[in-house]
Protein backbone atom coordinates (compact mmCIF):
# COMPACT_ATOMS: atom_id res chain seq x y z
CA UNK A 1 0.00 0.00 0.00
CA UNK A 2 2.36 2.67 -1.28
CA UNK A 3 -0.35 5.33 -1.17
CA UNK A 4 -1.07 4.74 2.54
CA UNK A 5 0.69 6.02 5.65
CA UNK A 6 1.21 3.95 8.79
CA UNK A 7 -0.31 5.80 11.74
CA UNK A 8 0.25 3.12 14.37
CA UNK A 9 -0.60 -0.36 15.52
CA UNK A 10 -2.81 -2.10 18.09
CA UNK A 11 -2.73 -4.94 20.59
CA UNK A 12 -5.15 -6.71 22.94
CA UNK A 13 -4.39 -6.89 26.65
CA UNK A 14 -5.13 -5.60 30.11
CA UNK A 15 -1.99 -3.46 30.38
CA UNK A 16 1.15 -2.51 28.51
CA UNK A 17 3.86 -5.20 28.60
CA UNK A 18 7.52 -5.23 27.65
CA UNK A 19 6.81 -6.93 24.33
CA UNK A 20 4.63 -3.98 23.30
CA UNK A 21 7.59 -1.62 23.52
CA UNK A 22 9.72 -4.01 21.45
CA UNK A 23 7.08 -4.08 18.70
CA UNK A 24 6.69 -0.31 18.97
CA UNK A 25 10.40 0.19 18.30
CA UNK A 26 10.04 -1.85 15.12
CA UNK A 27 7.11 0.34 14.06
CA UNK A 28 9.28 3.46 14.34
CA UNK A 29 11.08 2.26 11.21
CA UNK A 30 7.94 3.18 9.24
CA UNK A 31 6.76 6.14 11.31
CA UNK A 32 8.89 8.29 13.59
CA UNK A 33 6.10 8.59 16.18
CA UNK A 34 3.46 5.88 15.71
CA UNK A 35 0.39 5.51 17.90
CA UNK A 36 -0.24 2.41 20.00
CA UNK A 37 -3.84 1.35 20.63
CA UNK A 38 -4.45 -1.09 23.49
CA UNK A 39 -7.84 -2.83 23.59
CA UNK A 40 -9.13 -4.38 26.81
CA UNK A 41 -10.63 -7.85 26.10
CA UNK A 42 -12.58 -7.88 29.39
CA UNK A 43 -14.34 -4.52 29.64
CA UNK A 44 -16.66 -3.56 32.47
CA UNK A 45 -20.27 -4.04 31.33
CA UNK A 46 -21.36 -0.90 33.18
CA UNK A 47 -18.52 1.27 31.83
CA UNK A 48 -19.55 4.18 29.63
CA UNK A 49 -16.15 4.66 27.98
CA UNK A 50 -14.71 2.47 25.25
CA UNK A 51 -12.30 -0.23 26.53
CA UNK A 52 -9.34 1.22 24.62
CA UNK A 53 -6.26 3.24 25.52
CA UNK A 54 -4.15 5.29 23.13
CA UNK A 55 -0.43 5.83 23.65
CA UNK A 56 2.46 7.57 21.97
CA UNK A 57 6.17 7.22 22.72
CA UNK A 58 8.45 9.81 24.29
CA UNK A 59 12.14 9.76 25.15
CA UNK A 60 12.96 10.30 28.82
CA UNK A 61 16.35 10.32 30.52
CA UNK A 62 16.42 7.70 33.28
CA UNK A 63 19.69 7.18 35.18
CA UNK A 64 21.51 9.21 32.51
CA UNK A 65 20.19 6.83 29.82
CA UNK A 66 17.68 7.87 27.12
CA UNK A 67 14.69 5.55 27.48
CA UNK A 68 11.56 5.29 25.32
CA UNK A 69 8.33 5.27 27.36
CA UNK A 70 4.63 5.09 26.53
CA UNK A 71 2.60 8.21 27.31
CA UNK A 72 -1.20 8.23 27.36
CA UNK A 73 -2.88 10.31 24.65
CA UNK A 74 -6.30 11.92 24.88
CA UNK A 75 -8.57 11.23 21.92
CA UNK A 76 -12.08 11.95 20.73
CA UNK A 77 -14.04 9.42 18.71
CA UNK A 78 -15.91 10.84 15.74
CA UNK A 79 -18.50 8.81 13.84
CA UNK A 80 -20.91 9.49 11.02
CA UNK A 81 -24.63 9.39 11.68
CA UNK A 82 -25.16 6.34 9.45
CA UNK A 83 -22.43 4.49 11.37
CA UNK A 84 -24.13 5.13 14.73
CA UNK A 85 -27.55 4.13 13.40
CA UNK A 86 -26.15 0.93 11.88
CA UNK A 87 -24.24 -0.09 15.00
CA UNK A 88 -27.25 0.52 17.27
CA UNK A 89 -29.57 -1.42 14.98
CA UNK A 90 -27.26 -4.42 14.58
CA UNK A 91 -26.61 -4.53 18.34
CA UNK A 92 -30.33 -4.59 19.16
CA UNK A 93 -31.65 -6.93 16.50
CA UNK A 94 -31.27 -10.72 16.59
CA UNK A 95 -31.24 -13.35 13.88
CA UNK A 96 -34.68 -14.63 12.90
CA UNK A 97 -34.99 -18.36 12.21
CA UNK A 98 -31.32 -18.69 11.29
CA UNK A 99 -31.37 -15.75 8.85
CA UNK A 100 -28.83 -12.99 9.44
CA UNK A 101 -30.04 -9.53 10.41
CA UNK A 102 -28.19 -7.99 7.48
CA UNK A 103 -30.00 -10.32 5.05
CA UNK A 104 -33.37 -9.37 6.53
CA UNK A 105 -32.52 -5.68 6.19
CA UNK A 106 -31.31 -6.08 2.60
CA UNK A 107 -34.48 -8.01 1.69
CA UNK A 108 -36.60 -5.19 3.10
CA UNK A 109 -34.64 -2.57 1.18
CA UNK A 110 -34.86 -4.65 -2.02
CA UNK A 111 -38.64 -5.00 -1.66
CA UNK A 112 -39.00 -1.25 -1.09
CA UNK A 113 -36.93 -0.47 -4.17
CA UNK A 114 -39.01 -2.82 -6.32
CA UNK A 115 -42.22 -1.12 -5.11
CA UNK A 116 -40.72 2.31 -5.81
CA UNK A 117 -39.64 1.20 -9.28
CA UNK A 118 -43.13 -0.11 -10.16
CA UNK A 119 -44.76 3.14 -9.05
CA UNK A 120 -42.25 5.22 -10.99
CA UNK A 121 -42.97 3.10 -14.09
CA UNK A 122 -46.70 3.75 -13.64
CA UNK A 123 -46.05 7.51 -13.58
CA UNK A 124 -43.91 7.31 -16.71
CA UNK A 125 -46.63 5.36 -18.54
CA UNK A 126 -49.23 7.93 -17.47
CA UNK A 127 -47.10 10.85 -18.70
CA UNK A 128 -46.48 9.14 -22.03
CA UNK A 129 -50.21 8.43 -22.41
CA UNK A 130 -51.01 12.06 -21.60
CA UNK A 131 -48.44 13.27 -24.14
CA UNK A 132 -49.87 11.00 -26.84
CA UNK A 133 -53.45 12.06 -26.04
CA UNK A 134 -54.48 8.57 -25.01
CA UNK A 135 -55.82 9.84 -21.64
CA UNK A 136 -57.32 13.26 -20.79
CA UNK A 137 -54.92 15.86 -19.42
CA UNK A 138 -55.24 16.32 -15.65
CA UNK A 139 -53.28 19.48 -14.78
CA UNK A 140 -53.73 19.00 -11.04
CA UNK A 141 -52.11 15.55 -11.24
CA UNK A 142 -49.37 16.87 -13.54
CA UNK A 143 -48.51 19.58 -11.01
CA UNK A 144 -48.19 16.93 -8.29
CA UNK A 145 -45.87 14.86 -10.49
CA UNK A 146 -43.79 17.96 -11.27
CA UNK A 147 -43.53 18.75 -7.56
CA UNK A 148 -42.19 15.25 -6.85
CA UNK A 149 -39.67 15.50 -9.71
CA UNK A 150 -38.43 18.90 -8.49
CA UNK A 151 -37.52 17.35 -5.12
CA UNK A 152 -35.22 14.80 -6.74
CA UNK A 153 -31.50 15.62 -7.11
CA UNK A 154 -29.70 15.56 -10.43
CA UNK A 155 -28.81 11.88 -10.60
CA UNK A 156 -26.75 12.06 -13.78
CA UNK A 157 -23.77 13.93 -12.32
CA UNK A 158 -20.45 12.18 -11.74
CA UNK A 159 -20.05 13.86 -8.33
CA UNK A 160 -23.37 12.54 -7.02
CA UNK A 161 -22.70 9.07 -8.41
CA UNK A 162 -19.31 8.97 -6.69
CA UNK A 163 -20.77 10.10 -3.36
CA UNK A 164 -23.57 7.56 -3.61
CA UNK A 165 -21.19 4.68 -4.32
CA UNK A 166 -18.90 5.80 -1.49
CA UNK A 167 -21.75 6.04 1.03
CA UNK A 168 -23.14 2.69 -0.11
CA UNK A 169 -19.78 0.94 0.31
CA UNK A 170 -19.22 2.59 3.71
CA UNK A 171 -22.64 1.45 4.89
CA UNK A 172 -22.01 -2.14 3.79
CA UNK A 173 -18.61 -2.18 5.46
CA UNK A 174 -20.03 -0.85 8.74
CA UNK A 175 -22.78 -3.50 8.60
CA UNK A 176 -20.25 -6.27 8.10
CA UNK A 177 -17.99 -4.98 10.87
CA UNK A 178 -20.90 -4.62 13.27
CA UNK A 179 -22.05 -8.17 12.49
CA UNK A 180 -18.53 -9.50 13.08
CA UNK A 181 -18.29 -7.59 16.37
CA UNK A 182 -21.61 -8.95 17.58
CA UNK A 183 -20.68 -12.49 16.58
CA UNK A 184 -17.35 -12.19 18.40
CA UNK A 185 -19.10 -11.02 21.58
CA UNK A 186 -21.56 -13.91 21.44
CA UNK A 187 -18.70 -16.38 20.90
CA UNK A 188 -16.85 -14.89 23.87
CA UNK A 189 -19.95 -15.28 26.07
CA UNK A 190 -20.28 -18.91 24.96
CA UNK A 191 -16.62 -19.58 25.82
CA UNK A 192 -17.06 -18.05 29.29
CA UNK A 193 -20.12 -20.21 29.98
CA UNK A 194 -18.30 -23.33 28.80
CA UNK A 195 -15.28 -22.56 31.00
CA UNK A 196 -17.53 -21.91 33.99
CA UNK A 197 -19.36 -25.23 33.57
CA UNK A 198 -16.08 -27.07 33.02
CA UNK A 199 -14.61 -25.56 36.21
CA UNK A 200 -17.67 -26.47 38.29
CA UNK A 201 -17.46 -30.09 37.08
CA UNK A 202 -13.74 -30.30 37.82
CA UNK A 203 -12.75 -30.57 34.17
CA UNK A 204 -9.63 -29.21 32.56
CA UNK A 205 -10.97 -28.26 29.16
CA UNK A 206 -11.05 -24.54 28.39
CA UNK A 207 -12.05 -22.42 25.44
CA UNK A 208 -9.96 -19.35 24.68
Coordinates of N, CA and C in Angstrom, one line a residue:
X1 N 0.8 -1.2 0.0 CA 0.0 0.0 0.0 C 0.9 1.2 0.0
X2 N 1.4 1.6 -1.2 CA 2.4 2.7 -1.3 C 1.7 4.0 -1.1
X3 N 0.4 4.1 -1.3 CA -0.3 5.3 -1.2 C -0.9 5.5 0.2
X4 N -0.6 4.7 1.2 CA -1.1 4.7 2.5 C 0.1 5.0 3.5
X5 N -0.3 5.7 4.6 CA 0.7 6.0 5.6 C 0.4 5.2 6.9
X6 N 1.4 4.7 7.5 CA 1.2 4.0 8.8 C 1.1 4.9 10.0
X7 N -0.1 4.9 10.6 CA -0.3 5.8 11.7 C 0.1 5.1 13.1
X8 N -0.1 3.8 13.1 CA 0.2 3.1 14.4 C -0.2 1.7 14.3
X9 N -0.3 1.0 15.5 CA -0.6 -0.4 15.5 C -1.4 -0.6 16.8
X10 N -2.0 -1.8 16.9 CA -2.8 -2.1 18.1 C -2.5 -3.5 18.7
X11 N -2.9 -3.7 19.9 CA -2.7 -4.9 20.6 C -3.9 -5.1 21.6
X12 N -4.1 -6.4 22.0 CA -5.1 -6.7 22.9 C -4.5 -7.2 24.3
X13 N -4.9 -6.5 25.3 CA -4.4 -6.9 26.7 C -4.9 -6.0 27.7
X14 N -4.7 -6.4 29.0 CA -5.1 -5.6 30.1 C -4.2 -4.4 30.4
X15 N -2.9 -4.5 30.1 CA -2.0 -3.5 30.4 C -0.8 -3.6 29.4
X16 N 0.0 -2.5 29.4 CA 1.1 -2.5 28.5 C 2.2 -3.5 29.1
X17 N 2.8 -4.3 28.2 CA 3.9 -5.2 28.6 C 5.1 -4.9 27.8
X18 N 6.2 -5.5 28.2 CA 7.5 -5.2 27.7 C 7.6 -5.5 26.2
X19 N 6.8 -6.6 25.7 CA 6.8 -6.9 24.3 C 6.2 -5.8 23.5
X20 N 5.3 -5.1 24.0 CA 4.6 -4.0 23.3 C 5.7 -2.9 22.9
X21 N 6.6 -2.6 23.8 CA 7.6 -1.6 23.5 C 8.5 -2.1 22.4
X22 N 8.8 -3.4 22.5 CA 9.7 -4.0 21.4 C 9.1 -3.9 20.1
X23 N 7.8 -4.2 20.0 CA 7.1 -4.1 18.7 C 7.0 -2.6 18.3
X24 N 6.8 -1.7 19.3 CA 6.7 -0.3 19.0 C 8.0 0.2 18.4
X25 N 9.1 -0.2 18.9 CA 10.4 0.2 18.3 C 10.5 -0.2 16.8
X26 N 10.0 -1.4 16.5 CA 10.0 -1.8 15.1 C 9.2 -1.0 14.2
X27 N 8.0 -0.5 14.8 CA 7.1 0.3 14.1 C 7.7 1.7 13.8
X28 N 8.6 2.2 14.6 CA 9.3 3.5 14.3 C 10.1 3.5 13.1
X29 N 10.4 2.3 12.5 CA 11.1 2.3 11.2 C 10.2 2.8 10.1
X30 N 8.9 2.7 10.3 CA 7.9 3.2 9.2 C 7.3 4.5 9.6
X31 N 7.3 4.9 10.9 CA 6.8 6.1 11.3 C 7.6 6.6 12.5
X32 N 8.0 7.8 12.5 CA 8.9 8.3 13.6 C 8.2 8.3 14.9
X33 N 6.9 8.5 14.9 CA 6.1 8.6 16.2 C 4.8 7.9 16.0
X34 N 4.7 6.6 15.9 CA 3.5 5.9 15.7 C 2.6 5.9 17.0
X35 N 1.3 5.7 16.8 CA 0.4 5.5 17.9 C 0.3 4.0 18.2
X36 N 0.0 3.8 19.5 CA -0.2 2.4 20.0 C -1.6 2.3 20.7
X37 N -2.5 1.5 20.1 CA -3.8 1.4 20.6 C -3.9 0.0 21.4
X38 N -4.3 0.1 22.7 CA -4.4 -1.1 23.5 C -5.9 -1.3 23.8
X39 N -6.4 -2.5 23.4 CA -7.8 -2.8 23.6 C -8.0 -3.8 24.7
X40 N -8.9 -3.5 25.7 CA -9.1 -4.4 26.8 C -10.1 -5.5 26.4
X41 N -9.7 -6.8 26.5 CA -10.6 -7.9 26.1 C -11.7 -8.2 27.1
X42 N -11.6 -7.6 28.3 CA -12.6 -7.9 29.4 C -13.1 -6.6 30.0
X43 N -13.9 -5.8 29.2 CA -14.3 -4.5 29.6 C -15.4 -4.6 30.7
X44 N -15.6 -3.6 31.5 CA -16.7 -3.6 32.5 C -18.0 -3.3 31.8
X45 N -19.0 -4.2 32.0 CA -20.3 -4.0 31.3 C -21.0 -2.7 31.6
X46 N -20.7 -2.1 32.8 CA -21.4 -0.9 33.2 C -20.5 0.3 32.8
X47 N -19.4 0.1 32.2 CA -18.5 1.3 31.8 C -19.1 2.0 30.7
X48 N -19.0 3.3 30.7 CA -19.6 4.2 29.6 C -18.5 4.5 28.6
X49 N -17.2 4.4 28.9 CA -16.1 4.7 28.0 C -15.7 3.4 27.2
X50 N -15.2 3.6 26.0 CA -14.7 2.5 25.3 C -13.5 1.8 25.9
X51 N -13.4 0.5 25.9 CA -12.3 -0.2 26.5 C -11.0 -0.2 25.7
X52 N -10.6 1.0 25.4 CA -9.3 1.2 24.6 C -8.5 2.3 25.3
X53 N -7.2 2.2 25.1 CA -6.3 3.2 25.5 C -5.3 3.6 24.4
X54 N -5.0 4.8 24.2 CA -4.2 5.3 23.1 C -2.9 5.8 23.7
X55 N -1.7 5.4 23.1 CA -0.4 5.8 23.6 C 0.4 6.3 22.5
X56 N 1.4 7.2 22.9 CA 2.5 7.6 22.0 C 3.8 7.5 22.7
X57 N 4.9 7.4 22.1 CA 6.2 7.2 22.7 C 6.9 8.5 22.9
X58 N 7.6 8.7 24.0 CA 8.4 9.8 24.3 C 9.8 9.3 24.9
X59 N 10.8 10.1 24.6 CA 12.1 9.8 25.1 C 12.4 10.5 26.5
X60 N 12.7 9.7 27.5 CA 13.0 10.3 28.8 C 14.3 9.8 29.3
X61 N 15.0 10.7 30.0 CA 16.4 10.3 30.5 C 16.2 9.7 31.9
X62 N 16.5 8.4 32.0 CA 16.4 7.7 33.3 C 17.8 7.2 33.6
X63 N 18.3 7.6 34.8 CA 19.7 7.2 35.2 C 20.7 7.5 34.1
X64 N 20.6 8.7 33.5 CA 21.5 9.2 32.5 C 21.4 8.4 31.2
X65 N 20.3 7.7 31.0 CA 20.2 6.8 29.8 C 18.9 7.2 29.1
X66 N 18.9 7.6 27.8 CA 17.7 7.9 27.1 C 16.8 6.6 27.0
X67 N 15.6 6.7 27.5 CA 14.7 5.5 27.5 C 13.4 5.9 26.8
X68 N 12.9 5.1 26.0 CA 11.6 5.3 25.3 C 10.4 4.8 26.2
X69 N 9.4 5.6 26.5 CA 8.3 5.3 27.4 C 7.0 5.6 26.7
X70 N 6.0 4.8 27.0 CA 4.6 5.1 26.5 C 4.0 6.2 27.4
X71 N 3.3 7.1 26.7 CA 2.6 8.2 27.3 C 1.2 8.2 26.8
X72 N 0.2 8.3 27.7 CA -1.2 8.2 27.4 C -1.6 9.5 26.5
X73 N -2.4 9.2 25.5 CA -2.9 10.3 24.6 C -4.4 10.5 24.8
X74 N -4.9 11.7 24.9 CA -6.3 11.9 24.9 C -6.8 11.9 23.4
X75 N -8.0 11.3 23.3 CA -8.6 11.2 21.9 C -10.1 11.4 22.0
X76 N -10.6 11.8 20.9 CA -12.1 12.0 20.7 C -12.6 11.2 19.5
X77 N -13.5 10.3 19.8 CA -14.0 9.4 18.7 C -15.1 10.2 17.9
X78 N -14.9 10.2 16.6 CA -15.9 10.8 15.7 C -16.5 9.8 14.8
X79 N -17.8 9.8 14.7 CA -18.5 8.8 13.8 C -19.5 9.5 13.0
X80 N -19.9 9.0 11.9 CA -20.9 9.5 11.0 C -22.3 9.0 11.5
X81 N -23.3 9.7 11.2 CA -24.6 9.4 11.7 C -25.1 8.0 11.2
X82 N -24.7 7.7 10.0 CA -25.2 6.3 9.4 C -24.4 5.2 10.2
X83 N -23.2 5.5 10.6 CA -22.4 4.5 11.4 C -23.1 4.2 12.7
X84 N -23.5 5.3 13.4 CA -24.1 5.1 14.7 C -25.5 4.4 14.6
X85 N -26.2 4.8 13.6 CA -27.5 4.1 13.4 C -27.4 2.6 13.1
X86 N -26.4 2.3 12.3 CA -26.1 0.9 11.9 C -25.7 0.1 13.1
X87 N -24.8 0.6 13.9 CA -24.2 -0.1 15.0 C -25.3 -0.3 16.0
X88 N -26.2 0.7 16.3 CA -27.3 0.5 17.3 C -28.3 -0.5 16.8
X89 N -28.6 -0.5 15.5 CA -29.6 -1.4 15.0 C -29.1 -2.9 15.0
X90 N -27.8 -3.1 14.6 CA -27.3 -4.4 14.6 C -27.1 -5.0 16.0
X91 N -26.8 -4.1 17.0 CA -26.6 -4.5 18.3 C -27.9 -4.9 19.0
X92 N -29.0 -4.3 18.6 CA -30.3 -4.6 19.2 C -31.0 -5.8 18.5
X93 N -30.9 -5.9 17.2 CA -31.6 -6.9 16.5 C -31.0 -8.3 16.6
X94 N -31.8 -9.4 16.5 CA -31.3 -10.7 16.6 C -31.7 -11.5 15.3
X95 N -31.0 -12.5 15.1 CA -31.2 -13.4 13.9 C -32.6 -14.0 14.0
X96 N -33.3 -14.1 12.9 CA -34.7 -14.6 12.9 C -34.7 -15.9 12.1
X97 N -34.9 -17.0 12.8 CA -35.0 -18.4 12.2 C -33.7 -18.7 11.4
X98 N -32.6 -18.4 11.9 CA -31.3 -18.7 11.3 C -30.9 -17.7 10.2
X99 N -31.7 -16.7 9.9 CA -31.4 -15.8 8.9 C -30.7 -14.5 9.5
X100 N -29.6 -14.1 8.9 CA -28.8 -13.0 9.4 C -29.6 -11.7 9.4
X101 N -29.3 -10.8 10.3 CA -30.0 -9.5 10.4 C -29.8 -8.7 9.2
X102 N -28.5 -8.7 8.7 CA -28.2 -8.0 7.5 C -29.0 -8.5 6.3
X103 N -29.2 -9.8 6.2 CA -30.0 -10.3 5.1 C -31.4 -9.9 5.1
X104 N -32.0 -9.9 6.4 CA -33.4 -9.4 6.5 C -33.5 -7.9 6.1
X105 N -32.5 -7.1 6.5 CA -32.5 -5.7 6.2 C -32.4 -5.5 4.7
X106 N -31.5 -6.2 4.0 CA -31.3 -6.1 2.6 C -32.6 -6.5 1.8
X107 N -33.2 -7.6 2.3 CA -34.5 -8.0 1.7 C -35.6 -6.9 1.8
X108 N -35.6 -6.3 2.9 CA -36.6 -5.2 3.1 C -36.3 -4.0 2.2
X109 N -35.0 -3.7 2.1 CA -34.6 -2.6 1.2 C -34.9 -2.9 -0.3
X110 N -34.6 -4.2 -0.6 CA -34.9 -4.7 -2.0 C -36.4 -4.6 -2.4
X111 N -37.2 -5.0 -1.4 CA -38.6 -5.0 -1.7 C -39.1 -3.6 -1.8
X112 N -38.6 -2.7 -1.0 CA -39.0 -1.2 -1.1 C -38.6 -0.6 -2.4
X113 N -37.4 -1.0 -2.9 CA -36.9 -0.5 -4.2 C -37.8 -1.0 -5.3
X114 N -38.2 -2.3 -5.3 CA -39.0 -2.8 -6.3 C -40.4 -2.1 -6.4
X115 N -40.9 -1.8 -5.2 CA -42.2 -1.1 -5.1 C -42.1 0.3 -5.7
X116 N -41.0 1.0 -5.3 CA -40.7 2.3 -5.8 C -40.6 2.3 -7.3
X117 N -39.9 1.3 -7.8 CA -39.6 1.2 -9.3 C -41.0 1.0 -10.0
X118 N -41.8 0.1 -9.5 CA -43.1 -0.1 -10.2 C -44.0 1.1 -10.2
X119 N -44.0 1.9 -9.1 CA -44.8 3.1 -9.0 C -44.2 4.2 -10.0
X120 N -42.9 4.3 -10.1 CA -42.3 5.2 -11.0 C -42.6 4.9 -12.4
X121 N -42.6 3.5 -12.7 CA -43.0 3.1 -14.1 C -44.4 3.5 -14.4
X122 N -45.3 3.4 -13.4 CA -46.7 3.7 -13.6 C -46.8 5.2 -14.0
X123 N -46.0 6.1 -13.3 CA -46.1 7.5 -13.6 C -45.5 7.8 -15.0
X124 N -44.5 7.1 -15.4 CA -43.9 7.3 -16.7 C -44.9 6.9 -17.8
X125 N -45.6 5.8 -17.6 CA -46.6 5.4 -18.5 C -47.8 6.4 -18.6
X126 N -48.2 6.9 -17.5 CA -49.2 7.9 -17.5 C -48.8 9.2 -18.2
X127 N -47.6 9.6 -18.0 CA -47.1 10.8 -18.7 C -47.0 10.6 -20.2
X128 N -46.5 9.4 -20.6 CA -46.5 9.1 -22.0 C -47.9 9.1 -22.7
X129 N -48.8 8.5 -21.9 CA -50.2 8.4 -22.4 C -50.8 9.8 -22.5
X130 N -50.5 10.7 -21.6 CA -51.0 12.1 -21.6 C -50.4 12.8 -22.8
X131 N -49.1 12.6 -23.0 CA -48.4 13.3 -24.1 C -49.0 12.8 -25.5
X132 N -49.3 11.5 -25.6 CA -49.9 11.0 -26.8 C -51.4 11.3 -27.0
X133 N -52.0 11.8 -26.0 CA -53.5 12.1 -26.0 C -54.3 10.9 -25.8
X134 N -53.7 9.8 -25.3 CA -54.5 8.6 -25.0 C -55.4 8.8 -23.8
X135 N -55.0 9.5 -22.8 CA -55.8 9.8 -21.6 C -56.0 11.4 -21.5
X136 N -57.1 11.8 -20.9 CA -57.3 13.3 -20.8 C -56.2 13.9 -19.9
X137 N -55.9 15.1 -20.2 CA -54.9 15.9 -19.4 C -55.5 16.3 -18.1
X138 N -54.8 15.9 -17.0 CA -55.2 16.3 -15.7 C -54.1 17.2 -15.1
X139 N -54.3 18.5 -15.2 CA -53.3 19.5 -14.8 C -53.0 19.4 -13.3
X140 N -54.0 19.1 -12.5 CA -53.7 19.0 -11.0 C -52.8 17.8 -10.8
X141 N -53.0 16.7 -11.4 CA -52.1 15.6 -11.2 C -50.7 15.8 -11.8
X142 N -50.7 16.5 -12.9 CA -49.4 16.9 -13.5 C -48.5 17.8 -12.6
X143 N -49.2 18.7 -11.9 CA -48.5 19.6 -11.0 C -47.9 18.8 -9.8
X144 N -48.7 17.8 -9.4 CA -48.2 16.9 -8.3 C -47.0 16.1 -8.7
X145 N -47.0 15.6 -10.0 CA -45.9 14.9 -10.5 C -44.7 15.8 -10.6
X146 N -44.9 17.0 -11.1 CA -43.8 18.0 -11.3 C -43.2 18.3 -9.9
X147 N -44.0 18.4 -8.9 CA -43.5 18.7 -7.6 C -42.6 17.6 -7.0
X148 N -43.0 16.4 -7.3 CA -42.2 15.3 -6.9 C -40.9 15.3 -7.6
X149 N -40.9 15.5 -8.9 CA -39.7 15.5 -9.7 C -38.7 16.6 -9.3
X150 N -39.3 17.8 -8.9 CA -38.4 18.9 -8.5 C -37.7 18.6 -7.2
X151 N -38.2 17.7 -6.4 CA -37.5 17.4 -5.1 C -36.4 16.4 -5.3
X152 N -36.3 15.8 -6.5 CA -35.2 14.8 -6.7 C -33.9 15.5 -7.1
X153 N -32.8 15.0 -6.7 CA -31.5 15.6 -7.1 C -31.2 15.2 -8.5
X154 N -30.2 15.9 -9.1 CA -29.7 15.6 -10.4 C -28.9 14.3 -10.3
X155 N -29.4 13.2 -10.8 CA -28.8 11.9 -10.6 C -27.8 11.5 -11.7
X156 N -27.6 12.4 -12.7 CA -26.8 12.1 -13.8 C -25.4 12.7 -13.7
X157 N -25.1 13.3 -12.5 CA -23.8 13.9 -12.3 C -22.8 12.9 -11.8
X158 N -21.5 13.1 -12.2 CA -20.4 12.2 -11.7 C -20.2 12.4 -10.3
X159 N -20.3 13.6 -9.8 CA -20.1 13.9 -8.3 C -21.1 13.1 -7.4
X160 N -22.3 13.2 -7.8 CA -23.4 12.5 -7.0 C -23.2 11.0 -7.1
X161 N -22.9 10.5 -8.3 CA -22.7 9.1 -8.4 C -21.5 8.6 -7.6
X162 N -20.4 9.4 -7.5 CA -19.3 9.0 -6.7 C -19.6 9.0 -5.2
X163 N -20.4 10.0 -4.8 CA -20.8 10.1 -3.4 C -21.7 9.0 -3.0
X164 N -22.6 8.6 -3.9 CA -23.6 7.6 -3.6 C -22.9 6.2 -3.5
X165 N -21.9 5.9 -4.4 CA -21.2 4.7 -4.3 C -20.3 4.6 -3.1
X166 N -19.7 5.8 -2.7 CA -18.9 5.8 -1.5 C -19.7 5.6 -0.2
X167 N -20.9 6.2 -0.1 CA -21.8 6.0 1.0 C -22.3 4.6 1.1
X168 N -22.6 4.1 -0.1 CA -23.1 2.7 -0.1 C -22.1 1.7 0.4
X169 N -20.9 1.8 -0.1 CA -19.8 0.9 0.3 C -19.5 1.1 1.8
X170 N -19.5 2.4 2.3 CA -19.2 2.6 3.7 C -20.3 1.9 4.6
X171 N -21.6 2.0 4.1 CA -22.6 1.4 4.9 C -22.5 -0.1 4.9
X172 N -22.2 -0.7 3.8 CA -22.0 -2.1 3.8 C -20.9 -2.6 4.7
X173 N -19.8 -1.8 4.6 CA -18.6 -2.2 5.5 C -18.9 -2.1 6.9
X174 N -19.7 -1.0 7.3 CA -20.0 -0.8 8.7 C -21.0 -2.0 9.2
X175 N -21.9 -2.4 8.3 CA -22.8 -3.5 8.6 C -22.0 -4.8 8.8
X176 N -21.1 -5.1 8.0 CA -20.3 -6.3 8.1 C -19.4 -6.2 9.4
X177 N -18.8 -5.1 9.7 CA -18.0 -5.0 10.9 C -18.8 -5.1 12.1
X178 N -20.0 -4.5 12.1 CA -20.9 -4.6 13.3 C -21.4 -6.1 13.5
X179 N -21.6 -6.8 12.4 CA -22.0 -8.2 12.5 C -20.9 -9.0 13.0
X180 N -19.7 -8.8 12.6 CA -18.5 -9.5 13.1 C -18.3 -9.2 14.6
X181 N -18.5 -8.0 15.0 CA -18.3 -7.6 16.4 C -19.3 -8.3 17.2
X182 N -20.6 -8.3 16.8 CA -21.6 -8.9 17.6 C -21.4 -10.4 17.7
X183 N -21.0 -11.1 16.6 CA -20.7 -12.5 16.6 C -19.5 -12.8 17.5
X184 N -18.5 -12.0 17.5 CA -17.4 -12.2 18.4 C -17.8 -12.1 19.9
X185 N -18.6 -11.1 20.2 CA -19.1 -11.0 21.6 C -19.9 -12.2 22.0
X186 N -20.8 -12.7 21.1 CA -21.6 -13.9 21.4 C -20.7 -15.1 21.6
X187 N -19.6 -15.3 20.8 CA -18.7 -16.4 20.9 C -17.9 -16.3 22.2
X188 N -17.6 -15.1 22.6 CA -16.9 -14.9 23.9 C -17.7 -15.3 25.1
X189 N -19.0 -14.9 25.0 CA -20.0 -15.3 26.1 C -20.1 -16.8 26.1
X190 N -20.2 -17.5 25.0 CA -20.3 -18.9 25.0 C -19.0 -19.6 25.6
X191 N -17.9 -19.0 25.3 CA -16.6 -19.6 25.8 C -16.6 -19.4 27.3
X192 N -17.0 -18.3 27.8 CA -17.1 -18.0 29.3 C -18.0 -19.0 30.0
X193 N -19.2 -19.3 29.4 CA -20.1 -20.2 30.0 C -19.6 -21.6 30.0
X194 N -18.9 -22.0 28.9 CA -18.3 -23.3 28.8 C -17.2 -23.5 29.8
X195 N -16.4 -22.5 30.0 CA -15.3 -22.6 31.0 C -15.8 -22.6 32.4
X196 N -16.9 -21.9 32.7 CA -17.5 -21.9 34.0 C -18.1 -23.3 34.3
X197 N -18.8 -23.9 33.3 CA -19.4 -25.2 33.6 C -18.3 -26.3 33.7
X198 N -17.2 -26.1 32.9 CA -16.1 -27.1 33.0 C -15.4 -27.0 34.4
X199 N -15.3 -25.7 34.9 CA -14.6 -25.6 36.2 C -15.5 -26.1 37.3
X200 N -16.8 -25.9 37.3 CA -17.7 -26.5 38.3 C -17.7 -28.0 38.3
X201 N -17.5 -28.6 37.2 CA -17.5 -30.1 37.1 C -16.1 -30.7 37.3
X202 N -15.1 -29.8 37.6 CA -13.7 -30.3 37.8 C -13.0 -30.7 36.6
X203 N -13.4 -30.2 35.4 CA -12.7 -30.6 34.2 C -11.6 -29.7 33.9
X204 N -10.8 -30.0 32.9 CA -9.6 -29.2 32.6 C -9.7 -28.6 31.2
X205 N -10.8 -28.8 30.5 CA -11.0 -28.3 29.2 C -11.4 -26.8 29.2
X206 N -10.7 -26.0 28.4 CA -11.1 -24.5 28.4 C -11.1 -24.1 27.0
X207 N -12.0 -23.1 26.7 CA -12.0 -22.4 25.4 C -11.4 -21.0 25.6
X208 N -10.6 -20.7 24.7 CA -10.0 -19.3 24.7 C -10.4 -18.5 23.5

